[in-house]
Each structure stands twice: as C-alpha cells, then as structure tokens.
Coordinates of C-alpha atoms and ligand atoms in Angstrom, one line a residue:
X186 CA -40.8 2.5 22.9
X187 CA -42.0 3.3 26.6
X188 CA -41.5 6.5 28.3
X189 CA -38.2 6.0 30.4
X190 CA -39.2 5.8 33.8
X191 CA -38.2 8.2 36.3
X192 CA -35.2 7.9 39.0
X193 CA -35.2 10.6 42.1
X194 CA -31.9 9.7 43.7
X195 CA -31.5 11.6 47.2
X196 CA -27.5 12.4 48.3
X197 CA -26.8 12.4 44.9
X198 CA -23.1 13.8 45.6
X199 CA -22.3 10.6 47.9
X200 CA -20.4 7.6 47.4
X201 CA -23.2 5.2 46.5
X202 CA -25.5 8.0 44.9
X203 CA -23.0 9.0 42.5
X204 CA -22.7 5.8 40.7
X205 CA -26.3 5.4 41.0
X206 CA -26.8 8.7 38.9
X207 CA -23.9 7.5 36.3
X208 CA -25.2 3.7 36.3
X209 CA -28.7 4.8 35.6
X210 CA -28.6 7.2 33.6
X211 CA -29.3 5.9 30.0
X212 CA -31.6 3.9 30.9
X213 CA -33.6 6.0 33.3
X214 CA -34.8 9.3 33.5
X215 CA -32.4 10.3 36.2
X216 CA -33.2 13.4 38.6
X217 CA -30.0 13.2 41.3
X218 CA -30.1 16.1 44.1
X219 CA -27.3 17.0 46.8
X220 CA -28.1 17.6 50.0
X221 CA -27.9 21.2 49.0
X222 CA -30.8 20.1 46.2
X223 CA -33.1 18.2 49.1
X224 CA -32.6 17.9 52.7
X225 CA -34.3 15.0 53.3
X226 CA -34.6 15.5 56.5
X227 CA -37.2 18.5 55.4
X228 CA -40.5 16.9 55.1
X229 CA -42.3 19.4 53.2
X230 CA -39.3 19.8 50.8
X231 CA -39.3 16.2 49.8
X232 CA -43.4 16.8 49.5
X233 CA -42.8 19.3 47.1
X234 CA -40.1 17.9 45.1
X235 CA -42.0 14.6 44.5
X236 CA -45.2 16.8 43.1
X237 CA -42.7 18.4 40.5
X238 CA -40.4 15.5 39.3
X239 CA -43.5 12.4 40.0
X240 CA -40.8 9.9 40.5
X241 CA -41.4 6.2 40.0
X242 CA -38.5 5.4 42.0
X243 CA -37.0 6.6 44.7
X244 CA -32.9 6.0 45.6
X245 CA -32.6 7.2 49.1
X246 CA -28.5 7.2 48.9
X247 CA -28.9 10.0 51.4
X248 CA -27.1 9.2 54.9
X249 CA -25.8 10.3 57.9
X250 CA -22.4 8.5 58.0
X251 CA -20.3 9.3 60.3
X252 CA -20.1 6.6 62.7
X253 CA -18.1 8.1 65.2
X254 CA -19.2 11.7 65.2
X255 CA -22.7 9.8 65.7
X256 CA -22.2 8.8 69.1
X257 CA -21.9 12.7 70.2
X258 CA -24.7 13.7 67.8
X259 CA -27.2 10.3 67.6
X260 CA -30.3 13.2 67.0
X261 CA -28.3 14.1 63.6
X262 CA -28.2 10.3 62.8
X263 CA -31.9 10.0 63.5
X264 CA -33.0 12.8 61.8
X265 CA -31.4 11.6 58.3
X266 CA -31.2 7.5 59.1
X267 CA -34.5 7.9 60.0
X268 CA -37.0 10.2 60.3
X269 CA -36.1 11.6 56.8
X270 CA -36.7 7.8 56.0
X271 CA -40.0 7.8 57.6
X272 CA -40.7 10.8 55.7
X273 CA -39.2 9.3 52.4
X274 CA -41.0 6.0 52.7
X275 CA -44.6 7.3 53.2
X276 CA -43.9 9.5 50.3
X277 CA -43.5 7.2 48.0
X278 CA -46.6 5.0 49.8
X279 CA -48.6 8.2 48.5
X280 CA -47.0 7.8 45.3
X281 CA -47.0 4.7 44.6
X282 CA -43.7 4.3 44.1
X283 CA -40.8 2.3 44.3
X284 CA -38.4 2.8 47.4
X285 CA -35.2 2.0 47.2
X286 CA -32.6 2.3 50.3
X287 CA -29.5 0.9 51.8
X288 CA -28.2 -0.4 55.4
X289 CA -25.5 -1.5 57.0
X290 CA -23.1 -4.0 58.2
X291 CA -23.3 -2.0 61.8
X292 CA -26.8 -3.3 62.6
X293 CA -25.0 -6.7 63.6
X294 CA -23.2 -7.0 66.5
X295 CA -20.6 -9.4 65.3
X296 CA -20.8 -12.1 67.4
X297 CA -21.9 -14.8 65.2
X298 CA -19.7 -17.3 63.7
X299 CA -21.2 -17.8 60.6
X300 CA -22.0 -15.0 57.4
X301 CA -25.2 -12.8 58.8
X302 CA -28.4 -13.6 56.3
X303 CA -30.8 -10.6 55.7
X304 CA -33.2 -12.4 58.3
X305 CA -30.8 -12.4 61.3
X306 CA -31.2 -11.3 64.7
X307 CA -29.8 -7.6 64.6
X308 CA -28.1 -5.9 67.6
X309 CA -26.0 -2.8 66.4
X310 CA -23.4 -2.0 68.9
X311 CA -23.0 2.2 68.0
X312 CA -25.4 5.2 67.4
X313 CA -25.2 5.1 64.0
X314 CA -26.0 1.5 63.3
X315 CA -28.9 2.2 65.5
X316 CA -30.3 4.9 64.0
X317 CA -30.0 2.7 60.1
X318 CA -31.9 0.2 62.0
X319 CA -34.9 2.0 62.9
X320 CA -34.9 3.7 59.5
X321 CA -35.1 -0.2 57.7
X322 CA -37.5 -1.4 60.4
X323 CA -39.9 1.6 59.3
X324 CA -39.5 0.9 55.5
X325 CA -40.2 -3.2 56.2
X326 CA -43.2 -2.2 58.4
X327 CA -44.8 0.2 56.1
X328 CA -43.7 0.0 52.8
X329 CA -45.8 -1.3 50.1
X330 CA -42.7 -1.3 47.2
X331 CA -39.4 -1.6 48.9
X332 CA -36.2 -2.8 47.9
X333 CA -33.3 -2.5 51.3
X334 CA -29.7 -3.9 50.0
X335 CA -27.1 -3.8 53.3
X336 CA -23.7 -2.5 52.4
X337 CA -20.4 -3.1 54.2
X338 CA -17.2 -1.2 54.1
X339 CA -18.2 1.1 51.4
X340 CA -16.0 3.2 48.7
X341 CA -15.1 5.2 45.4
X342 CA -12.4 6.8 44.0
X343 CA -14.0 10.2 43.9
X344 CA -14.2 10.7 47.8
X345 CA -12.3 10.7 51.0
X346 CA -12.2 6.8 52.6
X347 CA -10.1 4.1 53.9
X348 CA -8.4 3.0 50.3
X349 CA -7.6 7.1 49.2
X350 CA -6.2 7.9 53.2
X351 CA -4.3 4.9 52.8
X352 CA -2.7 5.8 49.1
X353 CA -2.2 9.1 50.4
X354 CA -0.6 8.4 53.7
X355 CA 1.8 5.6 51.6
X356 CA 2.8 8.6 49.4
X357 CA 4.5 10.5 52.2
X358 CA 5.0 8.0 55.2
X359 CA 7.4 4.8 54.8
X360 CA 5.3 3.0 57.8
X361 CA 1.3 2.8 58.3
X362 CA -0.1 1.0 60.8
X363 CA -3.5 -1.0 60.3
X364 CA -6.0 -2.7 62.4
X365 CA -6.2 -6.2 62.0
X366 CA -8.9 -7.1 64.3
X367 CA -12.1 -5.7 62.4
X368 CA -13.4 -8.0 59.2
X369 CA -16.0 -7.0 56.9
X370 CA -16.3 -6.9 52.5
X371 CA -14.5 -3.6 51.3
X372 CA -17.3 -3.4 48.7
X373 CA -17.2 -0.9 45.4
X374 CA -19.6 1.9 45.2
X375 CA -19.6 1.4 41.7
X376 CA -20.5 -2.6 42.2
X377 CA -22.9 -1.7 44.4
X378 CA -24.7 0.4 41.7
X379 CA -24.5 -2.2 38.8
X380 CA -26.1 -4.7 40.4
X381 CA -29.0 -2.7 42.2
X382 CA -29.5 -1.7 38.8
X383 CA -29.6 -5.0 37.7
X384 CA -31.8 -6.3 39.7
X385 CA -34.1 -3.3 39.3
X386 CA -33.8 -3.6 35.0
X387 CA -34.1 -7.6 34.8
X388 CA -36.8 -8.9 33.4
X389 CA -38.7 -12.5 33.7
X390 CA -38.1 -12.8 37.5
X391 CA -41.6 -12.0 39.6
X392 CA -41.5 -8.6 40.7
X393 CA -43.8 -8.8 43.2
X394 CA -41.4 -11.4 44.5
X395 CA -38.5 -9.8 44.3
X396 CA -39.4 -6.4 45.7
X397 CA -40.0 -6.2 49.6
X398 CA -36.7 -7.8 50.6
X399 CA -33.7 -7.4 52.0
X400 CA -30.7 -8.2 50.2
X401 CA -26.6 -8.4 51.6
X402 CA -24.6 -6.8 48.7
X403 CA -21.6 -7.0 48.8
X404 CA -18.4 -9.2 47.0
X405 CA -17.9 -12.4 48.1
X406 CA -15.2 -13.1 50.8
X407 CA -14.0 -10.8 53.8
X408 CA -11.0 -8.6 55.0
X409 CA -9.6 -7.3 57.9
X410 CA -8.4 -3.4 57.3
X411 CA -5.2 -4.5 57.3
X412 CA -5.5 -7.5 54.7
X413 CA -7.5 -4.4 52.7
X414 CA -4.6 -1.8 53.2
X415 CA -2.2 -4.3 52.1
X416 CA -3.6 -5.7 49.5
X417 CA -4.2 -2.1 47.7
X418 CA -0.4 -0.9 48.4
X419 CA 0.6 -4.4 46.5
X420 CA -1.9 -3.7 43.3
X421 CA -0.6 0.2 43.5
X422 CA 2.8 -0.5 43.8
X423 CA 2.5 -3.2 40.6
X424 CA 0.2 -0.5 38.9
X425 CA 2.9 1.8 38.9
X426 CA 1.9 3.9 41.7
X427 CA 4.5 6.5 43.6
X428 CA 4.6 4.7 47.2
X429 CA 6.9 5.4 50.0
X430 CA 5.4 3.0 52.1
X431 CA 5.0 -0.2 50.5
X432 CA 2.7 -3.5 51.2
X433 CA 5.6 -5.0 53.6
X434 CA 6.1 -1.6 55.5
X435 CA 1.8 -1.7 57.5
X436 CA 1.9 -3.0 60.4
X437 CA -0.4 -4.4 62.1
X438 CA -2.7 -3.2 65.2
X439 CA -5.3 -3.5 67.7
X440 CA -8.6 -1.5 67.4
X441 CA -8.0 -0.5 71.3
X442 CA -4.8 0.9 69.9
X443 CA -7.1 3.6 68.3
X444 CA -10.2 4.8 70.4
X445 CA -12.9 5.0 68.0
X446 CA -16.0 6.6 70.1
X447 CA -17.8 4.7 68.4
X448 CA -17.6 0.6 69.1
X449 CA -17.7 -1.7 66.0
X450 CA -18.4 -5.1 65.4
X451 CA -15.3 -7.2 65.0
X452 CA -16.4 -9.6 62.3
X453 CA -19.4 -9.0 59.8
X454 CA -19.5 -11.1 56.9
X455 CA -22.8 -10.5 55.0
X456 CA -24.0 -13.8 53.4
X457 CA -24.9 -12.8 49.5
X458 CA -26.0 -16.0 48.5
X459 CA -29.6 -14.1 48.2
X460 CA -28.8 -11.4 45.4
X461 CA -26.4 -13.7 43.2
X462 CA -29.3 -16.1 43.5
X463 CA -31.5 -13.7 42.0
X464 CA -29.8 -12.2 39.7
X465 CA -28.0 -15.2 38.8
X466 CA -24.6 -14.3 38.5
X467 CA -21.5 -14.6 40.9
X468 CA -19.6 -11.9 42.5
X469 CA -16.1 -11.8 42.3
X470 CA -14.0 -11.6 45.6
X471 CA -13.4 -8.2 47.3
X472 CA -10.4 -7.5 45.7
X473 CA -11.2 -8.0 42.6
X474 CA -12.4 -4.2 42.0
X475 CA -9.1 -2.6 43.6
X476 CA -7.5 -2.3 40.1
X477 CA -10.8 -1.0 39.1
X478 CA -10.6 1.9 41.8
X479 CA -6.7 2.4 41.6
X480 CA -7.5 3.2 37.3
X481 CA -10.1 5.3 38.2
X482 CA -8.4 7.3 41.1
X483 CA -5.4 7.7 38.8
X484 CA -7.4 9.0 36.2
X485 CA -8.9 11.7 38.3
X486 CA -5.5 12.9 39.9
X487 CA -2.5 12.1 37.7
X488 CA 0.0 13.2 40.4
X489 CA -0.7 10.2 42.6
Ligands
LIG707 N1 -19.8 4.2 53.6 C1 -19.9 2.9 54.1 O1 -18.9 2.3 54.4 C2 -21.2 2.2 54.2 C3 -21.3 0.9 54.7 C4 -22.5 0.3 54.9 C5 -23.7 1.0 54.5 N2 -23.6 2.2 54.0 C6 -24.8 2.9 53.6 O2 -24.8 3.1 52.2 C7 -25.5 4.3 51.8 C8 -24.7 5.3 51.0 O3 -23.5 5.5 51.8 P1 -22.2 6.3 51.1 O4 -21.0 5.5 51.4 O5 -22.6 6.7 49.7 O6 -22.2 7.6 52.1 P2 -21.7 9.1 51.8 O7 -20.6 9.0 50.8 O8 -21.4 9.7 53.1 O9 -23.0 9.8 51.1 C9 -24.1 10.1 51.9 C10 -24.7 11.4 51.2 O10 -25.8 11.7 51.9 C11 -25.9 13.1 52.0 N3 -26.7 13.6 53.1 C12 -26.4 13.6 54.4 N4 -27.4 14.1 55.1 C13 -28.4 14.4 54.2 C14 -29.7 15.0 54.2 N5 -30.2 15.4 55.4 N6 -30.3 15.2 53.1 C15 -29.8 14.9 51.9 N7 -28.6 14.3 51.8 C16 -27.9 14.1 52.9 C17 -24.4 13.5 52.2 O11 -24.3 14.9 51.8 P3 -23.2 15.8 52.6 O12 -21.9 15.2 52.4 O13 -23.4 17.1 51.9 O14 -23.7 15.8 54.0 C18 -23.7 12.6 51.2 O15 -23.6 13.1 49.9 C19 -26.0 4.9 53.2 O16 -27.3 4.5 53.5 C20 -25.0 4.3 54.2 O17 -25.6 4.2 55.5 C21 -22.4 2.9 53.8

C-alpha cells in the first residue's frame, strides 16, 4: 500500500478548514494548523513549516472574512486574501505541490441575470471581495497545480453565522426580521469538504485536466436570507427545537434597512453544472443539509 500522502491545511479552526481536517483525515496524512499554528500572512513561517511537514497538498482554508470590517481595514484583507496567497502559491510552485484554495460569490457584482460560470466577467462590489480576487488572479497566473472552488453563503454548526444567530435570536425573540433582497446558495461547510475531497480522491478522470480550474461549489438552487431564515425556523421547529419565534413570526426587509459598510451583490447564483459534471454526481438543493446542520448543532449544545 502507498505512503498516505500528505494534507497541510492552513485556518484549520475555520468553517471550511475544519471539515477539511475531519473529511480528510483517514485517508490523508492530515497536518491542520490555526492561525495561532501559521500565520500565513508570515512568509518565512510558511517557508519553514513546508521544510518540516513536505506537504503534497496544500488547503489554504485560511481567510480574512469579515466583509464589512474589510471596508475599514482592506490592508488586513490583502494581507491574508492575498499576499499570504502569493506567498502560499509560490510555495508550493517550489514544492511541487498541489494548491488548493477557495473564493467567493463577492467577486461578482450581481448584475447578471443568469447563474455566474467560473469564466465570467468579475467585478466585486466590496473590499473583501476585492482583495479574494486578486489572491485567485495570482494563483491562475502562476500556479503550476491549482485547484480554486468559489463558495457562497458559507456555514457549520460549530461556529458563529447566519443559521446559529438566527436559532439563537428565535430562542429569545418572538419576531426577527430578515432581508429579502440578497440571493445566493447557503452552502454546508461540511458539503463543501466532501466533494473537494472527492474530486481530489477520484480516480480515472485526467488529472492534468482536472487540476488548474475553477470550479462553483455550491448546492443547487438559491435563497434569499429570508427564504434561508425561514426555512431553518420550519425544519427546527419540526425537529423539536425550543423556538419563540417561529417560521411565520420573520419578517421581511430591505438591505437599506440595515447599513452594511460593506455593499453586496443582490443576486449571485453560481452555476455548478462544472463540478457535478466532473465528478458525476448531482447536488441536492440548498436545503437539503439544514437537518444535517440542525442534528449536528443539537448534538453539540443540548440546551438549544
Ligand atoms: N464564510 C462564507 O460565507 C464564505 C463565502 C464564500 C467564500 N468563502 C471562502 O471560503 C474560505 C473559508 O471560509 P470560512 O467560512 O471557513 O471562513 P472562517 O470560518 O472565517 O475561517 C477562516 C479561518 O482563517 C483563519 N485566518 C485568518 N487570518 C489568518 C492568517 N493570517 N493566517 C492563518 N489563518 C488565518 C481564521 O482564524 P481566526 O479566526 O483565528 O482569525 C479562521 O480560522 C475562505 O477562503 C473564504 O473567503 C467563505
């Protein structure tokens, strides 16, 4: 039997690099660090820790994420979105290995009328989305062995994000109000995982092929926040859950309603045609993995 090969997975402690780390390990040899672990944006320590663990892949799960805080701090969101990517990427061009990363939704501007294919014009409308771009833009330039998958609307039952605040708030308000106005894919981080995974582990298809591409990943279909926030309340209230506020009681609002510094698109469906295609499945819709998330978040903190 081969030697395993071996995963570095940077933000390790993050949404997506959590379930990378759980979803790999088995059948990698998986090395996950925090930010505490590696700063990316410290050049010589990612030098250094790519000398000791000789990765053959590299997960950069590693992000600057706050979208509105970006707008106030855009040299933070470069440093991490991407100079730590430059850094990243001709690291692993030294050592010959495999660079996985992840972008966003946010480097579309929303106006098209149709789902956004990997090769669209981009236009991000906010600091953050910005500062992603430039980060994939070096990776498709320079990379030898890249893999980018664009997220939307990501979460997981382990951290703070739209579905828990929303659970929460239900628990001790009988009224929430909900923008209705912004569509995108609520996508699992745990989904997202499994099917980089896949694609990494399957066999038969040409590698050389399938490497150096962009791919959309997310569920099929799209949500407003407020079809999301409703849609979860209904699935906790049937699983049992302790809600004061109910699916009837959100109401619906305007985005102007809640000045966000930073400006979003209004509607950014990713077309995923791409991924199933290569891996050769089909996704399930969006809310397919609430119950999934609900179980899990349950499971962590039995009060809820
Ligand atoms: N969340 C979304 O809705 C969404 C949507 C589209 C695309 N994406 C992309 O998907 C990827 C994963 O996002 P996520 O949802 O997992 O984000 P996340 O939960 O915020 O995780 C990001 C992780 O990166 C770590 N990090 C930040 N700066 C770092 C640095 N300089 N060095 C090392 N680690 C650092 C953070 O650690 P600390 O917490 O300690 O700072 C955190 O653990 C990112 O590329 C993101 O841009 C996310």
């Amino acid at each position: 039997m081969p030697d395993r090969q071996t995963v570095l997975v940077t933000g390790a402690n993050g949404q997506v690099g959590r379930n990378i780390c759980s979803v790999f390990d088995g059948s990698f040899n998986v090395i996950g660090l925090s930010s505490l672990e590696l700063d990316v944006g410290e050049a010589a320590a990612t030098h250094k820790i790519f000398d000791k663990v000789r990765p053959d892949i590299v997960i950069n799960a590693a992000a600057y994420t706050k979208v509105d805080d970006a707008e106030a701090n855009s040299s933070l969101a470069d440093r991490t979105n991407f100079h730590a990517v430059r850094h990243l990427c001709d690291t692993c061009l030294k050592h010959d290995c495999l660079l996985v990363h992840f972008s966003t939704d946010y480097v579309f501007d929303g106006e098209a009328t149709r789902p956004y294919s990997e090769g669209d014009q981009t236009n991000p409308l906010n600091a953050y989305g910005r500062s992603k771009l430039a980060g994939d833009n070096y990776i498709i330039e320079n990379s030898k062995q890249y893999l980018i998958f664009r997220l939307a609307w990501v979460y997981d039952h382990a951290d703070v994000n739209f579905p828990s605040k929303i659970l929460h708030a239900a628990k001790v308000k009988d009224r929430l109000k909900v923008v209705d106005d912004q569509i995108g894919t609520p996508t699992s981080a745990e989904f997202v995982a499994k099917n980089v995974h896949q694609l990494i582990t399957t066999g038969g298809a040409d590698k050389n092929q399938r490497y150096n591409n962009v791919y959309n990943l997310v569920p099929n279909g799209e949500a407003s926040w407020f079809d999301f926030a409703i849609r979860l309340l209904s699935r906790a209230d049937a699983l049992g859950f302790n809600l004061k506020c109910k699916a009837e009681d959100v109401m619906p609002i305007k985005s102007s309603h809640l000045a966000q510094p930073a400006k979003r698109p209004q509607r950014v469906v990713l077309d995923n045609r791409k991924i199933q295609q290569e891996l050769g499945i089909r996704f399930a819709l969006w809310d397919a993995y609430i119950d999934d998330f609900l179980e899990q978040l349950r499971r962590q903190n039995e009060n809820i």
